[in-house]
mmCIF file of C-alpha atoms in Angstrom:
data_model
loop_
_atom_site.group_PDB
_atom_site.id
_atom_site.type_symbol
_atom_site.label_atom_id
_atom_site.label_comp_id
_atom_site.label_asym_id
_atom_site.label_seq_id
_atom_site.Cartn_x
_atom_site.Cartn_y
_atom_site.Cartn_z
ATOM 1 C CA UNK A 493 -151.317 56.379 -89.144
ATOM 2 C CA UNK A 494 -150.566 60.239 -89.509
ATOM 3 C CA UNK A 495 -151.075 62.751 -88.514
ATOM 4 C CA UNK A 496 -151.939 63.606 -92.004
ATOM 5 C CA UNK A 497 -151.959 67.303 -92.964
ATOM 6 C CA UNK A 498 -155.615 67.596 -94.287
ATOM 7 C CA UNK A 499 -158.923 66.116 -93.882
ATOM 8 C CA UNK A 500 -159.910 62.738 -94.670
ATOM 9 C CA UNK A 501 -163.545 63.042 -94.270
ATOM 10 C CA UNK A 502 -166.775 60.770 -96.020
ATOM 11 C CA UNK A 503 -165.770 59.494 -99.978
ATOM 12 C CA UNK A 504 -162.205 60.712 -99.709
ATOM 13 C CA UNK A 505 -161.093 57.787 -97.160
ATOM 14 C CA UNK A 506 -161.661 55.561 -100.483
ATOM 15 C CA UNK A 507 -158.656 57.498 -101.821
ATOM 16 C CA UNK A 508 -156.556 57.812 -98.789
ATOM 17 C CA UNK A 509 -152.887 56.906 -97.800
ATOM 18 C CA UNK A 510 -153.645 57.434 -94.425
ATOM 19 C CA UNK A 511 -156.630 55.241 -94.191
ATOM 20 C CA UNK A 512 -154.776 52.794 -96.299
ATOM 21 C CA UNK A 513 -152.035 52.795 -93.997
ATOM 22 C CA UNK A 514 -154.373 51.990 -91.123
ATOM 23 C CA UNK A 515 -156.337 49.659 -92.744
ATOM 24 C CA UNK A 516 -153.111 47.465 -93.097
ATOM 25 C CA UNK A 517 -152.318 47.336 -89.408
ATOM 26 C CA UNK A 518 -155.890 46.063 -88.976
ATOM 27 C CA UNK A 519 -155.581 43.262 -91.995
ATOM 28 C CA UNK A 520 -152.300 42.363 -90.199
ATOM 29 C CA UNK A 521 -154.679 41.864 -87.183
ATOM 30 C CA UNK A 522 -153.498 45.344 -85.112
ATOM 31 C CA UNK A 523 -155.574 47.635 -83.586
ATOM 32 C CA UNK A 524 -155.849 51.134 -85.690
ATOM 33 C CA UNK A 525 -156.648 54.486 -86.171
ATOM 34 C CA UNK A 526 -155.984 57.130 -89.023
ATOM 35 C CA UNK A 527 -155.681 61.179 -87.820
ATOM 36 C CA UNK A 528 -156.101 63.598 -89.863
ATOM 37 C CA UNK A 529 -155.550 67.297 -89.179
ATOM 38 C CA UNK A 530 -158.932 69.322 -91.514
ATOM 39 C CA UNK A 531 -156.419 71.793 -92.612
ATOM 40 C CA UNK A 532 -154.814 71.901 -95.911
ATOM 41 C CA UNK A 533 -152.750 75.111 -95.590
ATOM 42 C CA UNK A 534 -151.726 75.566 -92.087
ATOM 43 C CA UNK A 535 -149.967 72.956 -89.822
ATOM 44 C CA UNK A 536 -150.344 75.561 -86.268
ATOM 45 C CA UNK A 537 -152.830 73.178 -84.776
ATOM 46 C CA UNK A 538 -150.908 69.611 -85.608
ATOM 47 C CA UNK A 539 -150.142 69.588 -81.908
ATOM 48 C CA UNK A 540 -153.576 69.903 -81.018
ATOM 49 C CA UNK A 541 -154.619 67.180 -83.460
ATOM 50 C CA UNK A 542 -151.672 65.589 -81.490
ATOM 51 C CA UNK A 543 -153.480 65.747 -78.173
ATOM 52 C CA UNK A 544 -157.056 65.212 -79.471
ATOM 53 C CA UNK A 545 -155.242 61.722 -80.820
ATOM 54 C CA UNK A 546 -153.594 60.640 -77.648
ATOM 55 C CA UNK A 547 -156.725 61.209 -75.641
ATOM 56 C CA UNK A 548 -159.094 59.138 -77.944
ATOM 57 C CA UNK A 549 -156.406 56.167 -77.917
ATOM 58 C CA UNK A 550 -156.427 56.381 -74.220
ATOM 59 C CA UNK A 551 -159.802 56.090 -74.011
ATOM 60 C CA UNK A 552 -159.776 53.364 -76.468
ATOM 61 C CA UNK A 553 -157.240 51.608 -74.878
ATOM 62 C CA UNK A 554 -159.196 51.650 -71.381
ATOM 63 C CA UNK A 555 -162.251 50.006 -73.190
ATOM 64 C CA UNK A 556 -160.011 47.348 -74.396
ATOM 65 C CA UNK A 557 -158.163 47.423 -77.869
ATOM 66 C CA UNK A 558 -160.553 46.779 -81.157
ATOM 67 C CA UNK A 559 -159.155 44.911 -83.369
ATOM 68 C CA UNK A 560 -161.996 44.428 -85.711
ATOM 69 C CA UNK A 561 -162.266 48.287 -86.863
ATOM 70 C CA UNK A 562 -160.048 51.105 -87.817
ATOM 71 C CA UNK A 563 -161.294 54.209 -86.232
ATOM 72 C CA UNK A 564 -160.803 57.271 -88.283
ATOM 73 C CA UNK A 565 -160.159 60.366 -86.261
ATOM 74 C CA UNK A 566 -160.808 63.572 -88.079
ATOM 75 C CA UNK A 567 -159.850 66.952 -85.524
ATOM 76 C CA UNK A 568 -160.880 70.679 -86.884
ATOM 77 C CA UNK A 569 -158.246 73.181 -87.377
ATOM 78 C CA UNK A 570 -158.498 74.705 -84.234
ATOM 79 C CA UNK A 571 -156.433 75.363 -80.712
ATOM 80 C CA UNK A 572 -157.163 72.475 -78.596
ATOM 81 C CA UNK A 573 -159.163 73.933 -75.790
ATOM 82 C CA UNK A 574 -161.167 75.163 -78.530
ATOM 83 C CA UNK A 575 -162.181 71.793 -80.298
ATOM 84 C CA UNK A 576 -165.712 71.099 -79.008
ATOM 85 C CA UNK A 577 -165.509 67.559 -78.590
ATOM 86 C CA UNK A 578 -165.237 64.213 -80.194
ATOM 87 C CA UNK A 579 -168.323 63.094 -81.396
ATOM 88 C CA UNK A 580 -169.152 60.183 -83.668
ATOM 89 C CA UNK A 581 -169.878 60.221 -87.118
ATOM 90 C CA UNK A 582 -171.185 58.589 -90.658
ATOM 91 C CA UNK A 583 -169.200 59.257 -93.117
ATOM 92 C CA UNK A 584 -170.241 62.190 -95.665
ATOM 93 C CA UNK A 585 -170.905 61.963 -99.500
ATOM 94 C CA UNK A 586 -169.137 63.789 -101.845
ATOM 95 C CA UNK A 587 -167.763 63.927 -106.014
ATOM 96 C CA UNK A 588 -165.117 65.458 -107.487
ATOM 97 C CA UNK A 589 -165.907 67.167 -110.912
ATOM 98 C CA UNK A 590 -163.703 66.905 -113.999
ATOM 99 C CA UNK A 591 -160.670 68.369 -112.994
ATOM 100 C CA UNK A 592 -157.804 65.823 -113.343
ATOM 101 C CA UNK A 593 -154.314 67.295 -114.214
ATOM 102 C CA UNK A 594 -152.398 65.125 -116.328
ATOM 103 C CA UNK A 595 -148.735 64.839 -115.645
ATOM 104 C CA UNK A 596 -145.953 63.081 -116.900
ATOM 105 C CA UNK A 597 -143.384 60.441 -114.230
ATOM 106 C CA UNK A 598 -139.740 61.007 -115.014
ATOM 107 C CA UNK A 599 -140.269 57.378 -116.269
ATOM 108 C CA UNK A 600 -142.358 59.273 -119.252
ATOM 109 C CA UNK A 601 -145.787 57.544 -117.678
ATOM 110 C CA UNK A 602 -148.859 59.420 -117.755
ATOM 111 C CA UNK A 603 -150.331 60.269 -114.959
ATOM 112 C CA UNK A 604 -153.788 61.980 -113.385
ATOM 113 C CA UNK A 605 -154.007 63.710 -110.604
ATOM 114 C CA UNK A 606 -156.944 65.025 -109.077
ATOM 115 C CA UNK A 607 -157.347 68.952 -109.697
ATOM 116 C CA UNK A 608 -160.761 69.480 -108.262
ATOM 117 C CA UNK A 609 -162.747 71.233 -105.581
ATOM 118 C CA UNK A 610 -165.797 68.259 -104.118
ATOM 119 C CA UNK A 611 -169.468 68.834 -105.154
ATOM 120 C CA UNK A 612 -171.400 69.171 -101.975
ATOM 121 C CA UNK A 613 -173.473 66.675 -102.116
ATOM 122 C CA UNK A 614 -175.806 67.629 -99.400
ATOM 123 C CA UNK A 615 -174.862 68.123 -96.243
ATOM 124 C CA UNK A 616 -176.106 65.377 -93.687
ATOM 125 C CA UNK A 617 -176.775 66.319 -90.269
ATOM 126 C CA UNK A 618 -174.403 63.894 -88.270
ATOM 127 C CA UNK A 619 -171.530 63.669 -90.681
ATOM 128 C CA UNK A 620 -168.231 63.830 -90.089
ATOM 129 C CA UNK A 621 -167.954 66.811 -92.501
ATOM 130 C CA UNK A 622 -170.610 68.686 -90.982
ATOM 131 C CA UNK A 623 -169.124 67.646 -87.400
ATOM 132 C CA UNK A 624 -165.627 68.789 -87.781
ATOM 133 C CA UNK A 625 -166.763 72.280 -89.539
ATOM 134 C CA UNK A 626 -168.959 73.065 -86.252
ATOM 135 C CA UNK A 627 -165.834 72.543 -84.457
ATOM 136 C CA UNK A 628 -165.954 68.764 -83.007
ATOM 137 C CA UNK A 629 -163.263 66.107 -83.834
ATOM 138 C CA UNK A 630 -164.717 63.375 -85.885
ATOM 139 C CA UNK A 631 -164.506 59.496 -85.196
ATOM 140 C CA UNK A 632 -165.871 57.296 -88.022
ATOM 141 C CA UNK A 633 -165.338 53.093 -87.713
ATOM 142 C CA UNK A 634 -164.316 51.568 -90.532
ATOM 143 C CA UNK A 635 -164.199 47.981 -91.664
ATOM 144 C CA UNK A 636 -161.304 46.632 -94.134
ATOM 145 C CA UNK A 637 -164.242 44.856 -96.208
ATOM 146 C CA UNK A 638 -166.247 47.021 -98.616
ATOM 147 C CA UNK A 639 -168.941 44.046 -99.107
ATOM 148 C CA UNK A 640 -172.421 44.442 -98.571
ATOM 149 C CA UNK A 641 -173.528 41.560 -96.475
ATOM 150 C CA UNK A 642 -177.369 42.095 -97.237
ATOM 151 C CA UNK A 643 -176.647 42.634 -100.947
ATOM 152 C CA UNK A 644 -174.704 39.414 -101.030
ATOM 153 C CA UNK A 645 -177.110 37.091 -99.133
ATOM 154 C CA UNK A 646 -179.849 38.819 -101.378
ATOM 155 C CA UNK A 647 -178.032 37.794 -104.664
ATOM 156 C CA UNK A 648 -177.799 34.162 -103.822
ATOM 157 C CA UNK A 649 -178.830 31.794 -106.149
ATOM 158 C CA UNK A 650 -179.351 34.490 -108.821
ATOM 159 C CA UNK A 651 -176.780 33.018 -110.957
#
């Protein structure tokens, strides 16, 4: 899914399309990944992002096809020979402060959209936002399921 013209880096694949649309593919039992270009004003590298995809799917492909993740590929806004790398990464924690717009459908629904810069909520050595902004494409394995296993076995019987 994508390439998608901006980052989709730590909290924000919660809120993705991108993601989303990758994340279907592997319900539907298909292997997946989500780009993402880290720019959100200039698409001169989407051809680089381009390349950085192909050769990560390659590589994937000679390992033998996961179906059990979708692999979220993150690439800097940079020329390609100038991307470090693809390194692997946790995903990075972020909020969004108050800043919701609220607009109006031309159905007259109301509707919020998110106006807001993230809080930095500390930067963690080994993230994919730290990763990508030293200059190394990002790739994060996700899991359709958002359930803690440990937390589940540990509330058994609770009830």
């Amino acid at each position: 899914s994508g390439i998608n013209h901006g980052p989709n880096l730590g909290t924000d694949t919660l809120y993705s399309g991108t993601v989303a649309a990758a994340m279907e593919a592997l319900v539907l039992d298909h292997a997946a990944m989500a780009v993402s270009l880290c720019s959100k004003h200039k698409m001169e590298h989407m051809e680089s992002a381009a390349r950085w995809a192909c050769r990560v799917i390659a590589g994937m492909a000679a390992r033998g096809l996961d179906r059990t993740h979708l692999y979220n590929l993150n690439v800097p806004a940079l020329p390609f020979d100038e991307v470090k790398g693809v390194r692997t990464a946790r995903l990075s924690r972020k909020r969004y402060t108050n800043g919701y717009e609220k607009l109006t459908s031309p159905y007259g629904r109301d509707h919020y959209w998110l106006d807001s810069w993230p809080e930095e909520v500390g930067e963690e050595p080994g993230s994919d936002e730290a990763l990508t902004r030293a200059g190394y494409a990002t790739l994060t394995p996700l899991t359709w399921s958002l359930m803690d296993e440990s937390a589940l076995t540990g509330l058994e019987g609770e009830w």
